[in-house]
Amino acid sequence: DTGVSQDPRHKITKRGQNVTFRCDPISEHNRLYWYRQTLGQGPEFLTYFQNEAQLEKSRLLSDRFSAERPKGSFSTLEIQRTEQGDSAMYLCASSFGFNEQFFGPGTRLTVL
Amino acid sequence: DQQVKQNSPSLSVQEGRISILNCDYTNSMFDYFLWYKKYPAEGPTFLISISSIKDKNEDGRFTVFLNKSAKHLSLHIVPSQPGDSAVYFCAASATQGGSEKLVFGKGTKLTVNP
């Protein structure tokens, strides 16, 4: 399977804990995006990378959130001191240039 | 404020008939539009896109129409099949403005009845 993969698929954590998600994009894609989706809403943009450079961040990305793409390949999204409002589906997507973005299956986070 | 609006939360059609899903946008900087389909517990799947220099794009059973003056686009599915039942999201980006983020609507749940 050469699509976008995300790990883990599900994460349950207690409020205040830190969590980290991983995204592996389609291999030839130089752009990688993170979105968040809550129930009844469309995906909301969080941040994106072109190769290893983080080029845009949403206001939704508070200082508790950090994303990295150290070698321009996979990316990690870390949430520190999780809150119940962080419960959502975290989606990763990749693209080559200004083309359609292909999404992974998502990581569903539940904060208790 | 919601820049991309899908005003119909749900749509039900009979198998073999046409499904028309609508989307309105407010940001005149948007120049690239996409439709995604999403099944439960899966990520969105890309269906079809259109650039603002076109007013129509076809791919098999799927056709997207863009009316820039009305800031409106629609997705036509002909003929509709039960496997098309899913949530459909409209998305837009302002590529000439240097932003590659997609702005999504809230989605329309399509049910195709056999």
GROMACS .gro file of C-alpha atoms in nm:
model
  226
    1ASP     CA    1   0.000   0.000   0.000
    2THR     CA    2   0.160   0.329  -0.108
    3GLY     CA    3  -0.095   0.565   0.044
    4VAL     CA    4  -0.061   0.797   0.343
    5SER     CA    5  -0.032   0.604   0.669
    6GLN     CA    6  -0.090   0.722   1.024
    7ASP     CA    7  -0.004   0.566   1.357
    8PRO     CA    8  -0.171   0.498   1.592
    9ARG     CA    9  -0.524   0.473   1.455
   10HIS     CA   10  -0.674   0.525   1.799
   11LYS     CA   11  -0.538   0.682   2.117
   12ILE     CA   12  -0.709   0.710   2.452
   13THR     CA   13  -0.534   0.923   2.710
   14LYS     CA   14  -0.600   1.100   3.036
   15ARG     CA   15  -0.621   1.474   3.062
   16GLY     CA   16  -0.279   1.627   3.117
   17GLN     CA   17  -0.083   1.354   2.940
   18ASN     CA   18   0.130   1.410   2.629
   19VAL     CA   19   0.058   1.226   2.305
   20THR     CA   20   0.248   1.195   1.977
   21PHE     CA   21   0.112   1.092   1.638
   22ARG     CA   22   0.307   0.987   1.332
   23CYS     CA   23   0.231   1.037   0.963
   24ASP     CA   24   0.410   0.876   0.669
   25PRO     CA   25   0.322   1.053   0.343
   26ILE     CA   26   0.323   0.917  -0.010
   27SER     CA   27   0.694   0.882  -0.085
   28GLU     CA   28   0.732   1.128  -0.372
   29HIS     CA   29   0.517   1.399  -0.210
   30ASN     CA   30   0.707   1.700  -0.081
   31ARG     CA   31   0.417   1.864   0.103
   32LEU     CA   32   0.261   1.730   0.422
   33TYR     CA   33  -0.043   1.870   0.601
   34TRP     CA   34  -0.212   1.817   0.938
   35TYR     CA   35  -0.585   1.873   0.989
   36ARG     CA   36  -0.823   1.815   1.278
   37GLN     CA   37  -1.184   1.703   1.243
   38THR     CA   38  -1.451   1.708   1.511
   39LEU     CA   39  -1.800   1.561   1.493
   40GLY     CA   40  -2.026   1.734   1.243
   41GLN     CA   41  -1.748   1.952   1.104
   42GLY     CA   42  -1.521   1.938   0.807
   43PRO     CA   43  -1.146   1.899   0.854
   44GLU     CA   44  -0.975   2.213   0.988
   45PHE     CA   45  -0.623   2.303   0.883
   46LEU     CA   46  -0.352   2.293   1.151
   47THR     CA   47  -0.016   2.322   0.976
   48TYR     CA   48   0.182   2.220   0.669
   49PHE     CA   49   0.537   2.143   0.564
   50GLN     CA   50   0.718   2.175   0.236
   51ASN     CA   51   0.999   1.923   0.271
   52GLU     CA   52   1.128   1.985   0.626
   53ALA     CA   53   1.020   2.350   0.648
   54GLN     CA   54   0.702   2.431   0.839
   55LEU     CA   55   0.548   2.704   0.623
   56GLU     CA   56   0.209   2.781   0.774
   57LYS     CA   57   0.042   2.732   1.112
   58SER     CA   58  -0.321   2.786   1.204
   59ARG     CA   59  -0.437   2.983   1.507
   60LEU     CA   60  -0.584   2.648   1.617
   61LEU     CA   61  -0.228   2.529   1.680
   62SER     CA   62  -0.180   2.649   2.037
   63ASP     CA   63   0.157   2.639   2.210
   64ARG     CA   64   0.068   2.293   2.340
   65PHE     CA   65   0.087   2.160   1.986
   66SER     CA   66   0.411   2.103   1.798
   67ALA     CA   67   0.475   1.940   1.462
   68GLU     CA   68   0.800   1.832   1.304
   69ARG     CA   69   0.915   1.683   0.978
   70PRO     CA   70   1.286   1.642   1.049
   71LYS     CA   71   1.410   1.483   0.728
   72GLY     CA   72   1.136   1.589   0.493
   73SER     CA   73   0.978   1.245   0.505
   74PHE     CA   74   0.756   1.138   0.798
   75SER     CA   75   0.606   1.390   1.039
   76THR     CA   76   0.506   1.387   1.404
   77LEU     CA   77   0.238   1.591   1.580
   78GLU     CA   78   0.274   1.620   1.958
   79ILE     CA   79   0.011   1.752   2.196
   80GLN     CA   80   0.131   1.838   2.543
   81ARG     CA   81  -0.091   1.853   2.852
   82THR     CA   82  -0.393   1.722   2.664
   83GLU     CA   83  -0.736   1.868   2.735
   84GLN     CA   84  -1.079   1.717   2.672
   85GLY     CA   85  -1.129   1.969   2.392
   86ASP     CA   86  -0.840   1.807   2.205
   87SER     CA   87  -1.054   1.499   2.142
   88ALA     CA   88  -1.088   1.476   1.765
   89MET     CA   89  -0.976   1.293   1.453
   90TYR     CA   90  -0.628   1.409   1.349
   91LEU     CA   91  -0.578   1.376   0.975
   92CYS     CA   92  -0.258   1.387   0.777
   93ALA     CA   93  -0.245   1.456   0.403
   94SER     CA   94   0.029   1.485   0.142
   95SER     CA   95   0.064   1.632  -0.204
   96PHE     CA   96   0.318   1.705  -0.473
   97GLY     CA   97   0.311   2.075  -0.545
   98PHE     CA   98  -0.019   2.260  -0.579
   99ASN     CA   99  -0.219   1.949  -0.645
  100GLU     CA  100  -0.487   1.751  -0.471
  101GLN     CA  101  -0.409   1.641  -0.119
  102PHE     CA  102  -0.434   1.272  -0.033
  103PHE     CA  103  -0.542   1.189   0.318
  104GLY     CA  104  -0.448   0.911   0.555
  105PRO     CA  105  -0.698   0.717   0.767
  106GLY     CA  106  -0.656   0.949   1.065
  107THR     CA  107  -0.576   0.907   1.435
  108ARG     CA  108  -0.877   0.927   1.664
  109LEU     CA  109  -0.782   1.087   1.997
  110THR     CA  110  -1.002   1.054   2.303
  111VAL     CA  111  -0.903   1.254   2.610
  112LEU     CA  112  -1.070   1.133   2.930
  113ASP     CA  113  -1.690   3.287   0.981
  114GLN     CA  114  -1.744   2.994   0.752
  115GLN     CA  115  -1.581   3.056   0.415
  116VAL     CA  116  -1.708   2.733   0.256
  117LYS     CA  117  -2.070   2.640   0.312
  118GLN     CA  118  -2.260   2.324   0.236
  119ASN     CA  119  -2.613   2.416   0.332
  120SER     CA  120  -2.768   2.072   0.291
  121PRO     CA  121  -2.662   1.837   0.573
  122SER     CA  122  -2.816   1.540   0.393
  123LEU     CA  123  -2.946   1.425   0.056
  124SER     CA  124  -3.131   1.108  -0.039
  125VAL     CA  125  -3.165   0.984  -0.399
  126GLN     CA  126  -3.270   0.668  -0.578
  127GLU     CA  127  -3.015   0.443  -0.742
  128GLY     CA  128  -2.966   0.535  -1.107
  129ARG     CA  129  -3.080   0.896  -1.061
  130ILE     CA  130  -2.865   1.208  -1.048
  131SER     CA  131  -2.718   1.333  -0.720
  132ILE     CA  132  -2.644   1.706  -0.703
  133LEU     CA  133  -2.440   1.835  -0.411
  134ASN     CA  134  -2.398   2.208  -0.368
  135CYS     CA  135  -2.132   2.430  -0.216
  136ASP     CA  136  -2.101   2.808  -0.174
  137TYR     CA  137  -1.794   3.008  -0.083
  138THR     CA  138  -1.733   3.364   0.029
  139ASN     CA  139  -1.360   3.419  -0.019
  140SER     CA  140  -1.293   3.562  -0.367
  141MET     CA  141  -0.927   3.459  -0.334
  142PHE     CA  142  -1.019   3.091  -0.364
  143ASP     CA  143  -0.898   2.960  -0.700
  144TYR     CA  144  -0.888   2.582  -0.660
  145PHE     CA  145  -1.178   2.366  -0.551
  146LEU     CA  146  -1.202   1.998  -0.462
  147TRP     CA  147  -1.457   1.740  -0.363
  148TYR     CA  148  -1.379   1.462  -0.119
  149LYS     CA  149  -1.582   1.159  -0.016
  150LYS     CA  150  -1.558   1.021   0.335
  151TYR     CA  151  -1.673   0.690   0.481
  152PRO     CA  152  -1.699   0.648   0.860
  153ALA     CA  153  -1.367   0.580   1.036
  154GLU     CA  154  -1.169   0.658   0.719
  155GLY     CA  155  -0.987   0.963   0.592
  156PRO     CA  156  -1.136   1.173   0.309
  157THR     CA  157  -1.085   1.033  -0.040
  158PHE     CA  158  -1.017   1.276  -0.325
  159LEU     CA  159  -1.283   1.268  -0.598
  160ILE     CA  160  -1.241   1.557  -0.840
  161SER     CA  161  -1.107   1.911  -0.855
  162ILE     CA  162  -1.147   2.224  -1.064
  163SER     CA  163  -0.937   2.532  -1.116
  164SER     CA  164  -1.098   2.875  -1.130
  165ILE     CA  165  -0.995   2.909  -1.495
  166LYS     CA  166  -1.248   2.639  -1.584
  167ASP     CA  167  -1.621   2.614  -1.531
  168LYS     CA  168  -1.658   2.237  -1.567
  169ASN     CA  169  -1.455   1.925  -1.509
  170GLU     CA  170  -1.562   1.566  -1.569
  171ASP     CA  171  -1.428   1.235  -1.449
  172GLY     CA  172  -1.643   0.936  -1.526
  173ARG     CA  173  -1.972   0.961  -1.335
  174PHE     CA  174  -1.855   1.275  -1.153
  175THR     CA  175  -1.881   1.630  -1.289
  176VAL     CA  176  -1.800   1.948  -1.102
  177PHE     CA  177  -1.943   2.283  -1.215
  178LEU     CA  178  -1.802   2.617  -1.102
  179ASN     CA  179  -1.992   2.948  -1.119
  180LYS     CA  180  -1.741   3.211  -1.010
  181SER     CA  181  -1.979   3.505  -1.030
  182ALA     CA  182  -2.216   3.329  -0.790
  183LYS     CA  183  -1.931   3.182  -0.585
  184HIS     CA  184  -2.100   2.845  -0.620
  185LEU     CA  185  -1.994   2.499  -0.720
  186SER     CA  186  -2.179   2.173  -0.751
  187LEU     CA  187  -2.094   1.805  -0.784
  188HIS     CA  188  -2.311   1.590  -1.010
  189ILE     CA  189  -2.304   1.212  -0.980
  190VAL     CA  190  -2.472   1.028  -1.266
  191PRO     CA  191  -2.590   0.759  -1.232
  192SER     CA  192  -2.588   0.735  -0.853
  193GLN     CA  193  -2.497   0.398  -0.701
  194PRO     CA  194  -2.550   0.263  -0.347
  195GLY     CA  195  -2.170   0.259  -0.300
  196ASP     CA  196  -2.175   0.638  -0.341
  197SER     CA  197  -2.344   0.667   0.000
  198ALA     CA  198  -2.099   0.869   0.210
  199VAL     CA  199  -2.034   1.219   0.340
  200TYR     CA  200  -1.915   1.457   0.069
  201PHE     CA  201  -1.696   1.753   0.152
  202CYS     CA  202  -1.634   2.058  -0.061
  203ALA     CA  203  -1.295   2.223  -0.012
  204ALA     CA  204  -1.120   2.532  -0.147
  205SER     CA  205  -0.778   2.688  -0.145
  206ALA     CA  206  -0.624   3.022  -0.244
  207THR     CA  207  -0.312   2.897  -0.423
  208GLN     CA  208  -0.224   3.228  -0.588
  209GLY     CA  209  -0.231   3.387  -0.245
  210GLY     CA  210   0.046   3.151  -0.138
  211SER     CA  211  -0.170   2.946   0.097
  212GLU     CA  212  -0.197   2.576   0.033
  213LYS     CA  213  -0.434   2.495   0.315
  214LEU     CA  214  -0.771   2.352   0.224
  215VAL     CA  215  -1.080   2.513   0.377
  216PHE     CA  216  -1.361   2.260   0.407
  217GLY     CA  217  -1.736   2.281   0.432
  218LYS     CA  218  -1.925   2.082   0.696
  219GLY     CA  219  -2.021   1.810   0.452
  220THR     CA  220  -2.337   1.664   0.300
  221LYS     CA  221  -2.439   1.307   0.380
  222LEU     CA  222  -2.554   1.135   0.061
  223THR     CA  223  -2.771   0.825   0.081
  224VAL     CA  224  -2.836   0.634  -0.240
  225ASN     CA  225  -3.129   0.397  -0.199
  226PRO     CA  226  -3.141   0.072  -0.402
   0.00000   0.00000   0.00000
